[in-house]
Coordinates of C-alpha atoms in Angstrom, one line a residue:
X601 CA -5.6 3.2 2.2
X602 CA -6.2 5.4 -1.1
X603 CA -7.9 8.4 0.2
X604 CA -11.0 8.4 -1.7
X605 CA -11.9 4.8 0.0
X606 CA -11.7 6.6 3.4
X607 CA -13.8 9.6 1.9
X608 CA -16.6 7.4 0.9
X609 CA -16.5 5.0 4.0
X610 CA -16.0 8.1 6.5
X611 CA -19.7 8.5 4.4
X612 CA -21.0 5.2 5.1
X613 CA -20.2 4.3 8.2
X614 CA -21.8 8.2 9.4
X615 CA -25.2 6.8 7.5
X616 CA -24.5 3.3 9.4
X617 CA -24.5 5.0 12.6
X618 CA -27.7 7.0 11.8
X619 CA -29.8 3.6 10.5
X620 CA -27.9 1.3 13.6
X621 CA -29.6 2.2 16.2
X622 CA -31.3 0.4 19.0
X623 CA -34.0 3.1 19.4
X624 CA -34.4 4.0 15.6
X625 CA -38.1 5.1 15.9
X626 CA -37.4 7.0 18.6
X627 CA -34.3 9.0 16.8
X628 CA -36.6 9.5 13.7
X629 CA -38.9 11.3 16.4
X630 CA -36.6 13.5 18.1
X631 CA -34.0 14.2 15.4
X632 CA -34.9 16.1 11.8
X633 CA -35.6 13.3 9.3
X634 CA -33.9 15.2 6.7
X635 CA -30.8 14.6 8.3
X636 CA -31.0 10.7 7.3
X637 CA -32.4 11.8 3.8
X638 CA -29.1 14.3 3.5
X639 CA -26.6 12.0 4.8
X640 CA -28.1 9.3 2.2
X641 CA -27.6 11.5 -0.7
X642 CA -24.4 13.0 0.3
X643 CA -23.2 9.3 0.3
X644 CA -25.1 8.8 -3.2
X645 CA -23.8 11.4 -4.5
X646 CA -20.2 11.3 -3.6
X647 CA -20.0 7.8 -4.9
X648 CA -21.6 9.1 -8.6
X649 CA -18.8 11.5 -8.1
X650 CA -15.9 8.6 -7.6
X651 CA -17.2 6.3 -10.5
X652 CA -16.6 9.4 -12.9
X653 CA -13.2 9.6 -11.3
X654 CA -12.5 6.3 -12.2
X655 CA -13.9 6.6 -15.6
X656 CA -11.0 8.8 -16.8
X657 CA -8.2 7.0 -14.1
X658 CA -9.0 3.7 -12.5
X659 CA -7.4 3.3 -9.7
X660 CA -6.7 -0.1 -8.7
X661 CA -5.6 0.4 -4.9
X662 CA -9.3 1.7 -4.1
X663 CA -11.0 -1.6 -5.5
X664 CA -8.6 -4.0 -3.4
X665 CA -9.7 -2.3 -0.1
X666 CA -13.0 -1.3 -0.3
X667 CA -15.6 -4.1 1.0
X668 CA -18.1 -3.3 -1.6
X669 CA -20.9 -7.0 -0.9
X670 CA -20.4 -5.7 2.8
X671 CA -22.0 -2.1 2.2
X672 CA -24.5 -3.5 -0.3
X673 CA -25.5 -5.7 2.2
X674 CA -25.7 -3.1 4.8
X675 CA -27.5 -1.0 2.4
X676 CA -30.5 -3.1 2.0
X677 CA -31.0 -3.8 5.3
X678 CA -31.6 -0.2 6.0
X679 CA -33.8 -0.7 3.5
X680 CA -35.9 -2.9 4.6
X681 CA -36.1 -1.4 8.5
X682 CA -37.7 1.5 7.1
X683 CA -40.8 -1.1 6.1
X684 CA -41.5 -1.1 9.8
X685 CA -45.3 0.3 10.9
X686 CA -43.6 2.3 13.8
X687 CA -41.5 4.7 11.3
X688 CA -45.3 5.6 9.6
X689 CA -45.5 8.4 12.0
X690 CA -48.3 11.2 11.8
X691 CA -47.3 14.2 10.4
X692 CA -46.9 17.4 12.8
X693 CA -46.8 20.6 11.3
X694 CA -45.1 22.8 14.0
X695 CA -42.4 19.9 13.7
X696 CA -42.0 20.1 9.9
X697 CA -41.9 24.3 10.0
X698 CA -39.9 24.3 13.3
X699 CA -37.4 21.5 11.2
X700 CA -37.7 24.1 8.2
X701 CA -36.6 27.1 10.0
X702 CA -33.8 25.6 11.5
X703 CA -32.2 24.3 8.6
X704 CA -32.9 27.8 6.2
X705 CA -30.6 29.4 9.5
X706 CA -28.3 26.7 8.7
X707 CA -27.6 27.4 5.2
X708 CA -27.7 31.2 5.6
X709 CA -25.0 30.6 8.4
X710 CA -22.9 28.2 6.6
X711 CA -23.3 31.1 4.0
X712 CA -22.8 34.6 6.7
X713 CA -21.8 33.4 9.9
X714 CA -23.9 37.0 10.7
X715 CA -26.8 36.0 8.7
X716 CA -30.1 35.5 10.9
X717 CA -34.1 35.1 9.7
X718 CA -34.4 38.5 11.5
X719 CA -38.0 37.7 12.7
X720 CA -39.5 36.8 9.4
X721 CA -42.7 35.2 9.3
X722 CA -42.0 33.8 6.0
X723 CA -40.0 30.6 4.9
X724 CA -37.9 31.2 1.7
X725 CA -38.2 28.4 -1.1
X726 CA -37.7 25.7 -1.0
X727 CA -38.1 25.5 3.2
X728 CA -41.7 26.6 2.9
X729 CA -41.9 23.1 1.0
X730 CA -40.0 21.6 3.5
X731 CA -42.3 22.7 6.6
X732 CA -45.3 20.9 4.5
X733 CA -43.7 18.0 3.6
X734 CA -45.5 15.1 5.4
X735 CA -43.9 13.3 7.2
X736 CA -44.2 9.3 5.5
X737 CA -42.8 11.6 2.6
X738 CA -39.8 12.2 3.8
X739 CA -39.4 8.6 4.5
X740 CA -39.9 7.8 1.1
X741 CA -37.5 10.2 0.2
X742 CA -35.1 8.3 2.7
X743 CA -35.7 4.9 1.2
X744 CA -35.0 6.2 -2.9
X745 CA -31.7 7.9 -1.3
X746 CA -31.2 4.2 -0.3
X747 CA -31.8 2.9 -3.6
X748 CA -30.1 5.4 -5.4
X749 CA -26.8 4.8 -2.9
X750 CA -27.0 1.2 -3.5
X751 CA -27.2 1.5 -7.1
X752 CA -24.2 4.0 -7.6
X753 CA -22.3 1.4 -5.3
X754 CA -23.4 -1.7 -7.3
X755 CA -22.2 0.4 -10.5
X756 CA -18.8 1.4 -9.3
X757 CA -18.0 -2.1 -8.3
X758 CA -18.9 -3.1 -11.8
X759 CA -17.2 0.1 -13.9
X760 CA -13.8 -1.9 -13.9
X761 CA -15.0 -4.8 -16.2
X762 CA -16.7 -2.1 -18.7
X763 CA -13.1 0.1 -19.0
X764 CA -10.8 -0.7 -22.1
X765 CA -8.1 -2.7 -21.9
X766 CA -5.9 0.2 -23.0
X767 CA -7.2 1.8 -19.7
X768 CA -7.1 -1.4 -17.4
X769 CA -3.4 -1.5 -19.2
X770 CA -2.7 2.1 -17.8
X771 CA -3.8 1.6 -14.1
X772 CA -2.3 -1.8 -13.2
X773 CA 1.1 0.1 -14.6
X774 CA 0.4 2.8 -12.2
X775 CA -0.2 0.4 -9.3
X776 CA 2.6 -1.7 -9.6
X777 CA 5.4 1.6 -10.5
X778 CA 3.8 3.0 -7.1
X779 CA 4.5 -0.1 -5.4
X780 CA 7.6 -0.4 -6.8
X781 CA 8.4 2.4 -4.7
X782 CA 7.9 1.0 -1.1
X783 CA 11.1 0.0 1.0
X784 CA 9.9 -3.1 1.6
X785 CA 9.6 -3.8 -2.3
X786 CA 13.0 -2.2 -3.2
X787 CA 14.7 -4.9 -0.6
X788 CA 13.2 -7.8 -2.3
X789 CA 14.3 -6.5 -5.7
X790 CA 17.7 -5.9 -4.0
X791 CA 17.6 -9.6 -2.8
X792 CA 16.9 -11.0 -5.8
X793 CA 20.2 -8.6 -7.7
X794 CA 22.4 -10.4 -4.9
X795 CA 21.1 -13.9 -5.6
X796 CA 21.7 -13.1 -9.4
X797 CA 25.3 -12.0 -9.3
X798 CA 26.7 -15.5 -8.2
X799 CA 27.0 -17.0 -11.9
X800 CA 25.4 -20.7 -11.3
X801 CA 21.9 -19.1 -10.1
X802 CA 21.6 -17.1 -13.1
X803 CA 20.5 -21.0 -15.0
X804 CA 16.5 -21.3 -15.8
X805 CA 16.5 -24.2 -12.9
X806 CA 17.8 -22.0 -9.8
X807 CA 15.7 -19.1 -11.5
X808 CA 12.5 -20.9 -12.0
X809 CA 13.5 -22.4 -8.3
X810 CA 13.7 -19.2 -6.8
X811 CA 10.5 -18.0 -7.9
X812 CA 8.6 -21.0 -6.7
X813 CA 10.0 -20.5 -3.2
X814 CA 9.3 -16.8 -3.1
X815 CA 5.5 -17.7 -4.0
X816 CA 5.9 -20.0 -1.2
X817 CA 6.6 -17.0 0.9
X818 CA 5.4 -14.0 -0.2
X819 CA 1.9 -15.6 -1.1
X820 CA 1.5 -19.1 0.4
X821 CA -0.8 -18.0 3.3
X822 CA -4.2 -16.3 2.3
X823 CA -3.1 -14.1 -0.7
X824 CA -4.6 -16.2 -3.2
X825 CA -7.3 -18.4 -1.0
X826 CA -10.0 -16.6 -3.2
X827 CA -8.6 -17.7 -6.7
X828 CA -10.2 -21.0 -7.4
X829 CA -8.6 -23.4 -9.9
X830 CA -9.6 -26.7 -10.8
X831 CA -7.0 -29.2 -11.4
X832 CA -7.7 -29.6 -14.9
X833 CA -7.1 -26.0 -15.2
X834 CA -3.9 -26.0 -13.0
X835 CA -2.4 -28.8 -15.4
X836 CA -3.0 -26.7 -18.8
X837 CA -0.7 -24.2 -16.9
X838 CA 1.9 -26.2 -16.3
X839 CA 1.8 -27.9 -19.2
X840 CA 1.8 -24.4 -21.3
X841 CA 5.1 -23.9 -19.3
X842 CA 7.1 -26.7 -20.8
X843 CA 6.4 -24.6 -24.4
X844 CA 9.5 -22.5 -22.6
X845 CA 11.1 -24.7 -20.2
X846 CA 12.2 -28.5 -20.3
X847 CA 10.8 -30.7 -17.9
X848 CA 13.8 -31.2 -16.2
X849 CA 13.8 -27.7 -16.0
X850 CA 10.4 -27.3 -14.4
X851 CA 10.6 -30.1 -11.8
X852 CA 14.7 -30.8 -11.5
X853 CA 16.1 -34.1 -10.6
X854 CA 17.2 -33.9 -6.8
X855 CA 20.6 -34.0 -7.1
X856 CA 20.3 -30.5 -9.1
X857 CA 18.5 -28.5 -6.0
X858 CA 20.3 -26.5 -3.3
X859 CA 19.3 -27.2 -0.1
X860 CA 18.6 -24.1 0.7
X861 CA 15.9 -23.9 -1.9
X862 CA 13.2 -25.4 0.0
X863 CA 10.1 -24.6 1.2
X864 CA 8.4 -23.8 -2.6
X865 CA 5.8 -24.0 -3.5
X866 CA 3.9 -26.9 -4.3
X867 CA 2.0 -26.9 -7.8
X868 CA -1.4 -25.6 -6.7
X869 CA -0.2 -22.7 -5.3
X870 CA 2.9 -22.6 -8.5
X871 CA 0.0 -22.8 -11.2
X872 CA -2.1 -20.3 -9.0
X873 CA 1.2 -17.8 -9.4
X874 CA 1.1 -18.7 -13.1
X875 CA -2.4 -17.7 -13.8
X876 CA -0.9 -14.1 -13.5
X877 CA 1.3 -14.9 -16.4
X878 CA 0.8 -14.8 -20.2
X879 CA 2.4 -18.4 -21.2
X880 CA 1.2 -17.2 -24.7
X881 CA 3.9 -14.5 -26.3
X882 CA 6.6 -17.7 -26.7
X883 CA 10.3 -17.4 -25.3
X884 CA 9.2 -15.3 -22.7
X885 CA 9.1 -15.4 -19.0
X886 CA 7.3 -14.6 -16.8
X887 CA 5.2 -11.9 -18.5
X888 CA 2.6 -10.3 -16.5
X889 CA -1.2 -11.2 -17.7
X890 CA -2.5 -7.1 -17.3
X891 CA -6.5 -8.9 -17.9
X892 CA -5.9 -11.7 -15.1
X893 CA -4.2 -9.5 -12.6
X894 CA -6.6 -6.7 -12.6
X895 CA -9.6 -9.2 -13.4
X896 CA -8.5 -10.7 -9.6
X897 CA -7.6 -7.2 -7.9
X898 CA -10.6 -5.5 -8.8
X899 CA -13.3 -8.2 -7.8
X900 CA -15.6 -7.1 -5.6
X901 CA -15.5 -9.9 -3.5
X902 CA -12.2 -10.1 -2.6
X903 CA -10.8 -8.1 -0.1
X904 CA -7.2 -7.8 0.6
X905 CA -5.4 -6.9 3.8
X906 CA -2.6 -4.2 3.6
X907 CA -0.3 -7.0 4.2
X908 CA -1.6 -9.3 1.5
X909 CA -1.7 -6.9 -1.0
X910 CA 2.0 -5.7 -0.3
X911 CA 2.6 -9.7 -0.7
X912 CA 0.8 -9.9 -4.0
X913 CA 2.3 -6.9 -5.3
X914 CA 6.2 -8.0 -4.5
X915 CA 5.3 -10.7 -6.4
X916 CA 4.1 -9.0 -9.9
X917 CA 6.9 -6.6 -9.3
X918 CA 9.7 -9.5 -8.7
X919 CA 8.8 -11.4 -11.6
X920 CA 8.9 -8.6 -14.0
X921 CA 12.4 -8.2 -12.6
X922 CA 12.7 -11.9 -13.4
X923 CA 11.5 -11.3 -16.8
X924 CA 14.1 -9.0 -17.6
X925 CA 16.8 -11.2 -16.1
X926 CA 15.8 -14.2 -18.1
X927 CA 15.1 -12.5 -21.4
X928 CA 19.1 -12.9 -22.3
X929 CA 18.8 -17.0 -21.8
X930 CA 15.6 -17.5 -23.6
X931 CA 16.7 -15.2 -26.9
X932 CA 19.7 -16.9 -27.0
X933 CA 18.2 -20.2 -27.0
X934 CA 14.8 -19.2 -28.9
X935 CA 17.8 -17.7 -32.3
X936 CA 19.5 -20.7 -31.8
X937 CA 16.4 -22.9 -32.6
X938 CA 14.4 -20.2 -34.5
X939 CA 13.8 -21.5 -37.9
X940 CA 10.5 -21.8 -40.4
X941 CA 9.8 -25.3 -42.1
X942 CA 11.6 -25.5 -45.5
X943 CA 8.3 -25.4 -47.0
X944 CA 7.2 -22.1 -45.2
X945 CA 10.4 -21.1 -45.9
X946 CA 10.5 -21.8 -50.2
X947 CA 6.9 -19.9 -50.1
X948 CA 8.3 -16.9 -48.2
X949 CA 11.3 -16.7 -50.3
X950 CA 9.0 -16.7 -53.7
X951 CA 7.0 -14.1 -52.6
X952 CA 9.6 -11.8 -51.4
X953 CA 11.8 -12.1 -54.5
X954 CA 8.5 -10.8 -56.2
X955 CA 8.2 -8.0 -53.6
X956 CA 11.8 -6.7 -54.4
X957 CA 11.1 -6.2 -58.0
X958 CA 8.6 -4.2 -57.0
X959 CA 10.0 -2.5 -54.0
X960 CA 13.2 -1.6 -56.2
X961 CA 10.8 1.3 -58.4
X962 CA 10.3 2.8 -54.6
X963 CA 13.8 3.8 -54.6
X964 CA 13.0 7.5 -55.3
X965 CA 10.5 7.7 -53.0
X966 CA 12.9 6.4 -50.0
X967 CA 13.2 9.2 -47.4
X968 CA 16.6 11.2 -46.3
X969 CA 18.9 8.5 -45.2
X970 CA 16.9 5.1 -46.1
X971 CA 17.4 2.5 -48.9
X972 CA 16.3 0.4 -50.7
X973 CA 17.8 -2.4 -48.2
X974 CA 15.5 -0.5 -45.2
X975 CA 12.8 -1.5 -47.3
X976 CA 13.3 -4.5 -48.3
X977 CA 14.6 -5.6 -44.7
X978 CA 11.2 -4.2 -43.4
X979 CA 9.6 -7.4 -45.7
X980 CA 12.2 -9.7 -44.4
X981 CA 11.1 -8.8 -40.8
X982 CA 7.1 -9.4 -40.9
X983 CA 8.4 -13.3 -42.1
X984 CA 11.5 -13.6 -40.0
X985 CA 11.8 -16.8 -37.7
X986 CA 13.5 -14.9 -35.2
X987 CA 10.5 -12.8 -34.1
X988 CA 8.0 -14.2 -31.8
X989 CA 7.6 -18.0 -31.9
X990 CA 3.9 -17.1 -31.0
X991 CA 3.7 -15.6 -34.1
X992 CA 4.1 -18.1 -36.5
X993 CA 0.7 -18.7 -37.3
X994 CA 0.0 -15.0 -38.0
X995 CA 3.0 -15.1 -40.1
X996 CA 1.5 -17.8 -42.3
X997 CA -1.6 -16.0 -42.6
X998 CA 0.3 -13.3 -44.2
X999 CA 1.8 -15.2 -46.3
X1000 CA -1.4 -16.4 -47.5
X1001 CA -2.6 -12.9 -48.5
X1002 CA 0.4 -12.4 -50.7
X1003 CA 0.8 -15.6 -52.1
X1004 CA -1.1 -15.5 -56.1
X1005 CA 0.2 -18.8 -57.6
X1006 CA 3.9 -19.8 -57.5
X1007 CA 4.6 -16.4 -59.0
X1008 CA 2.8 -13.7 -58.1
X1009 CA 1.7 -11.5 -55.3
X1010 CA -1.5 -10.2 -54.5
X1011 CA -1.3 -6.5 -54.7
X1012 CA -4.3 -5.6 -52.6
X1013 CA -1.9 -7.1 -49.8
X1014 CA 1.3 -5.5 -51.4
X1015 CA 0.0 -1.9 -51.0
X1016 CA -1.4 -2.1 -47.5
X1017 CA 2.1 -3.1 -46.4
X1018 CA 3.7 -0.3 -48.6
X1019 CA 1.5 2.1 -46.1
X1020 CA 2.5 0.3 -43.2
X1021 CA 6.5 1.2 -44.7
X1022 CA 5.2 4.4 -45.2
X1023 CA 3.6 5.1 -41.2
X1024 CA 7.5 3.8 -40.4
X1025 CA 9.0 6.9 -42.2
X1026 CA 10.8 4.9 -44.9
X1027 CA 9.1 7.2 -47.8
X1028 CA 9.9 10.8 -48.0
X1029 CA 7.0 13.4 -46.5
X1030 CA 5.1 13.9 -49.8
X1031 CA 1.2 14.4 -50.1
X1032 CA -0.3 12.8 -51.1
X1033 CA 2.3 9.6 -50.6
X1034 CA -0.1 6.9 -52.1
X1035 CA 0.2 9.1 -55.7
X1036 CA 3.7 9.8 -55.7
X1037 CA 3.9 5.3 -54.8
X1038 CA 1.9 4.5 -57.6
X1039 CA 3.8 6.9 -60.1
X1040 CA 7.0 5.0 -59.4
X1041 CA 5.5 1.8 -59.4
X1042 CA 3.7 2.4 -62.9
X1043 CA 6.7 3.5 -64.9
X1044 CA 7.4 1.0 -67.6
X1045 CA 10.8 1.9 -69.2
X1046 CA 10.9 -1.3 -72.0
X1047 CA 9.2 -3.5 -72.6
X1048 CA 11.1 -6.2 -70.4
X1049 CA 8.6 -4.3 -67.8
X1050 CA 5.5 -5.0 -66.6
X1051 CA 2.9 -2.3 -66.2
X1052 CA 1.8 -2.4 -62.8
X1053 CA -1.2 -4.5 -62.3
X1054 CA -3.4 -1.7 -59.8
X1055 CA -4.5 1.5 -61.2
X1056 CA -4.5 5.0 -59.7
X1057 CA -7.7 5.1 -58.0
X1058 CA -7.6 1.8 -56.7
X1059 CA -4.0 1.8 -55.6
X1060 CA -5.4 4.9 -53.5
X1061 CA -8.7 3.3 -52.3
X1062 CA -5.8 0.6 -50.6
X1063 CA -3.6 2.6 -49.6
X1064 CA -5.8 5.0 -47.7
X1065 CA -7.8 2.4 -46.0
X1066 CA -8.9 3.8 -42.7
X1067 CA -7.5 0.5 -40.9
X1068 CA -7.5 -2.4 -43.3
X1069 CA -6.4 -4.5 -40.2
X1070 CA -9.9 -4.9 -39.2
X1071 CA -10.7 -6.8 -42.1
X1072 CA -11.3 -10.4 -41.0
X1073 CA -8.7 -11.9 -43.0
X1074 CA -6.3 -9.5 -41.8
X1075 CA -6.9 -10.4 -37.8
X1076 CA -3.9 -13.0 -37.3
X1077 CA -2.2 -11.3 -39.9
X1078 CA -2.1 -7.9 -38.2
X1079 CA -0.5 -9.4 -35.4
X1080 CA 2.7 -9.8 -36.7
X1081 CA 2.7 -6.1 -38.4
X1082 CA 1.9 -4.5 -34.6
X1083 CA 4.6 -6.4 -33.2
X1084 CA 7.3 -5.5 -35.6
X1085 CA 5.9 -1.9 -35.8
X1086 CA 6.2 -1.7 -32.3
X1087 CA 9.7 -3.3 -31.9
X1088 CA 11.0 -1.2 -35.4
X1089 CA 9.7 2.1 -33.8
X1090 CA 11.4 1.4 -30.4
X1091 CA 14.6 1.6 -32.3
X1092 CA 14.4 4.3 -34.0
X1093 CA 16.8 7.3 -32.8

């Protein structure tokens, strides 16, 4: 259990002892009343303390364990005992200065094990406040400790769904590279390497076979009883999977099964496996949905054992390995296939012959070791069929900010990209970059050449756009730039 779930329970269940008891009134009586009010607000208080913990590092390991509806529950039904006539008690002032003194001993101890009161008449503030305090008070003191515990414990269970995805991102990667670690984990990821090394169950049909009956047994109990699908829903996941797979792929002819392949599972639980999955990003497989998986683990009403969330974990953890495995079938087959309509394809080559012209004044500008082919390959790249199938609508969309008539480009759209060339280090390190682009672009050595169409200031005022990918035209667009940025700065040396 992560050790700030035992912390704050340890908490809890010392405050559920305290309100539990048979002869409550009578414990109120006989024991210091502040001792309910301080154990309340040491609980508040050390949950306050945890949400801001999570704030800067969710951790998702604390949210699958910890019963929050169960405590809240608790919580209010503290609340509501304290309503009772019998806890409006009288108040005695010997009790409240004999309570007083006791407790300003305490503190000075906890402070000098020597330290004594030393026969002083006086109580120190703020005990002389304490002694007066009547009684119903401190009751009312007891009940907002209540609220305010069961309104830091409502937020905490809530702070999850309010973090950024970039954060949510970060702690499900930390969850699953811990669990990675387990013994348990490493056999199953040693299992599957064995299974992979015979040739014939390296196919997509003894792979996608060998996942279903791993969900079977790693999750086909009361992993994923709490994740309610309808059966509309279940058959737009299984239909998403045939944009990767064949059919006969997905549910193979008998003939084509081992016999050692059964039990699987069926396709309830199969589609409940695949709402963990992004079926989006094209010839991929299976990719891990970050939103979905933490949406599920971090739900305050579901609670997982140790043992079911060891299951649940294998799982994500095995089908990344899966991922990995398959990634060499489904490029091959996604180049083979990977092609634009000719019409896409006659736009895309129009533009970028206009680009080049262009792009070939650069060539003084090109940094230490690049060319003008770096450059123009770049181009090539954001409208290449062999990226991302998924991204062939974006694609079009930039196309469509380019496009100006059958022959020429808009050059609003032309510069941005030149900066996105530029953030890839294909220009050399000059300030400022956008002046020394334009000079090059606005020589005109005969008058063959065009001037170019953008002056100074406004080639600038594009080029130094704080993040012209928020623009609303260029949303899909952008798409396509991230992804090739990403994948062009993973090579770099």
């Amino acid at each position: 259990m992560y050790e700030e779930t035992k912390h704050i329970t340890a908490r809890l269940q010392v405050l559920e002892f305290l309100m539990t008891q048979a002869n409550l009134a009578d414990l109120f009586r006989h024991t210091d009343i502040l001792l309910f009010v301080m154990y309340a607000q040491n609980a508040a208080e050390g949950v306050t303390t945890q949400y801001h913990l999570m704030e800067e590092r969710l951790d998702i390991s604390f949210y699958v364990s910890f019963p929050f509806d169960e405590w809240l529950r608790k919580i209010q039904n503290w609340k509501e005992k304290l309503s009772n006539p019998k806890f409006q008690l009288e108040h005695d002032t010997a009790i409240g200065k004999g309570r007083a003194t006791r407790l300003q001993i305490l503190m000075e101890k906890l402070c000098d094990r020597n330290a004594s009161l030393n026969g002083k008449a006086k109580l120190e503030h703020p005990y002389d406040s304490i002694a007066r305090k009547p009684y119903h008070q401190a009751i009312d003191e007891l009940e907002m400790a209540l609220d305010s515990l069961k309104t830091n414990l409502s937020n905490l269970a809530m702070l999850p769904l309010h973090l950024s995805t970039d954060k949510r991102s970060k702690a499900l990667r930390a969850y699953l590279d811990n669990a990675a670690k387990k013994e348990s984990i490493q056999a199953e990821l040693q299992d599957y390497v064995y299974y992979c090394s015979a040739k014939r169950n390296t196919s997509v049909i003894r792979q996608l076979l060998y996942l279903k009956q791993r969900i079977q047994t790693l999750v086909g109990k009361d992993e994923l009883s709490d994740l309610d699908l309808s059966e509309s829903e279940q058959h737009e996941l299984l239909n998403q999977l045939k944009n990767i797979f064949e059919e006969g792929e997905i549910n193979p002819a008998p003939k084509q099964i081992p016999a050692k392949a059964k039990p699987w599972a069926n396709n309830e639980l199969f589609s409940k496996a695949l709402n963990f999955v992004n079926l989006k990003v094209g010839q991929h497989f299976p990719v891990l949905d970050e939103d979905s998986i933490v949406d599920f683990l971090v739900r305050k009403d579901v609670i997982l054992s140790d043992g079911e969330e060891k299951h649940l974990q294998t799982l994500f953890v095995l089908m990344e390995a899966m991922c990995r495995q398959l990634e060499g079938t489904l490029q091959t087959r996604f180049d083979n296939t990977a092609r634009h309509s000719d019409d896409i394809q006659q736009r895309i080559s129009r533009v970028l012959q206009r680009i080049e012209t262009y792009n070939a004044r650069l060539l003084p500008c090109m940094a230490t070791g690049k060319t003008l082919a770096d450059l123009n390959g770049l181009f090539a790249q954001w409208f290449s069929p062999r990226i991302d199938i998924a991204l062939r609508e974006p694609q079009v969309e930039l196309l469509k900010l380019l496009e100006d008539g059958l022959d020429n480009i808009k050059m609003e759209a032309y510069v941005h990209l030149l900066r996105e060339a530029s953030e890839m280090n294909l220009f050399k390190k000059l300030r400022p970059v956008g002046d020394k682009l334009y000079a090059a672009l606005s020589i005109v050595e005969n008058s063959d050449d065009e001037e170019f169409p953008i002056s100074g200031s406004s080639f600038n005022k594009y080029f130094r756009n704080p993040d012209f990918t928020k623009e609303p035209k260029w949303h899909e667009a952008s798409k396509v730039l991230k992804f090739v940025r990403k994948k062009y700065l993973n090579l770099e040396p």
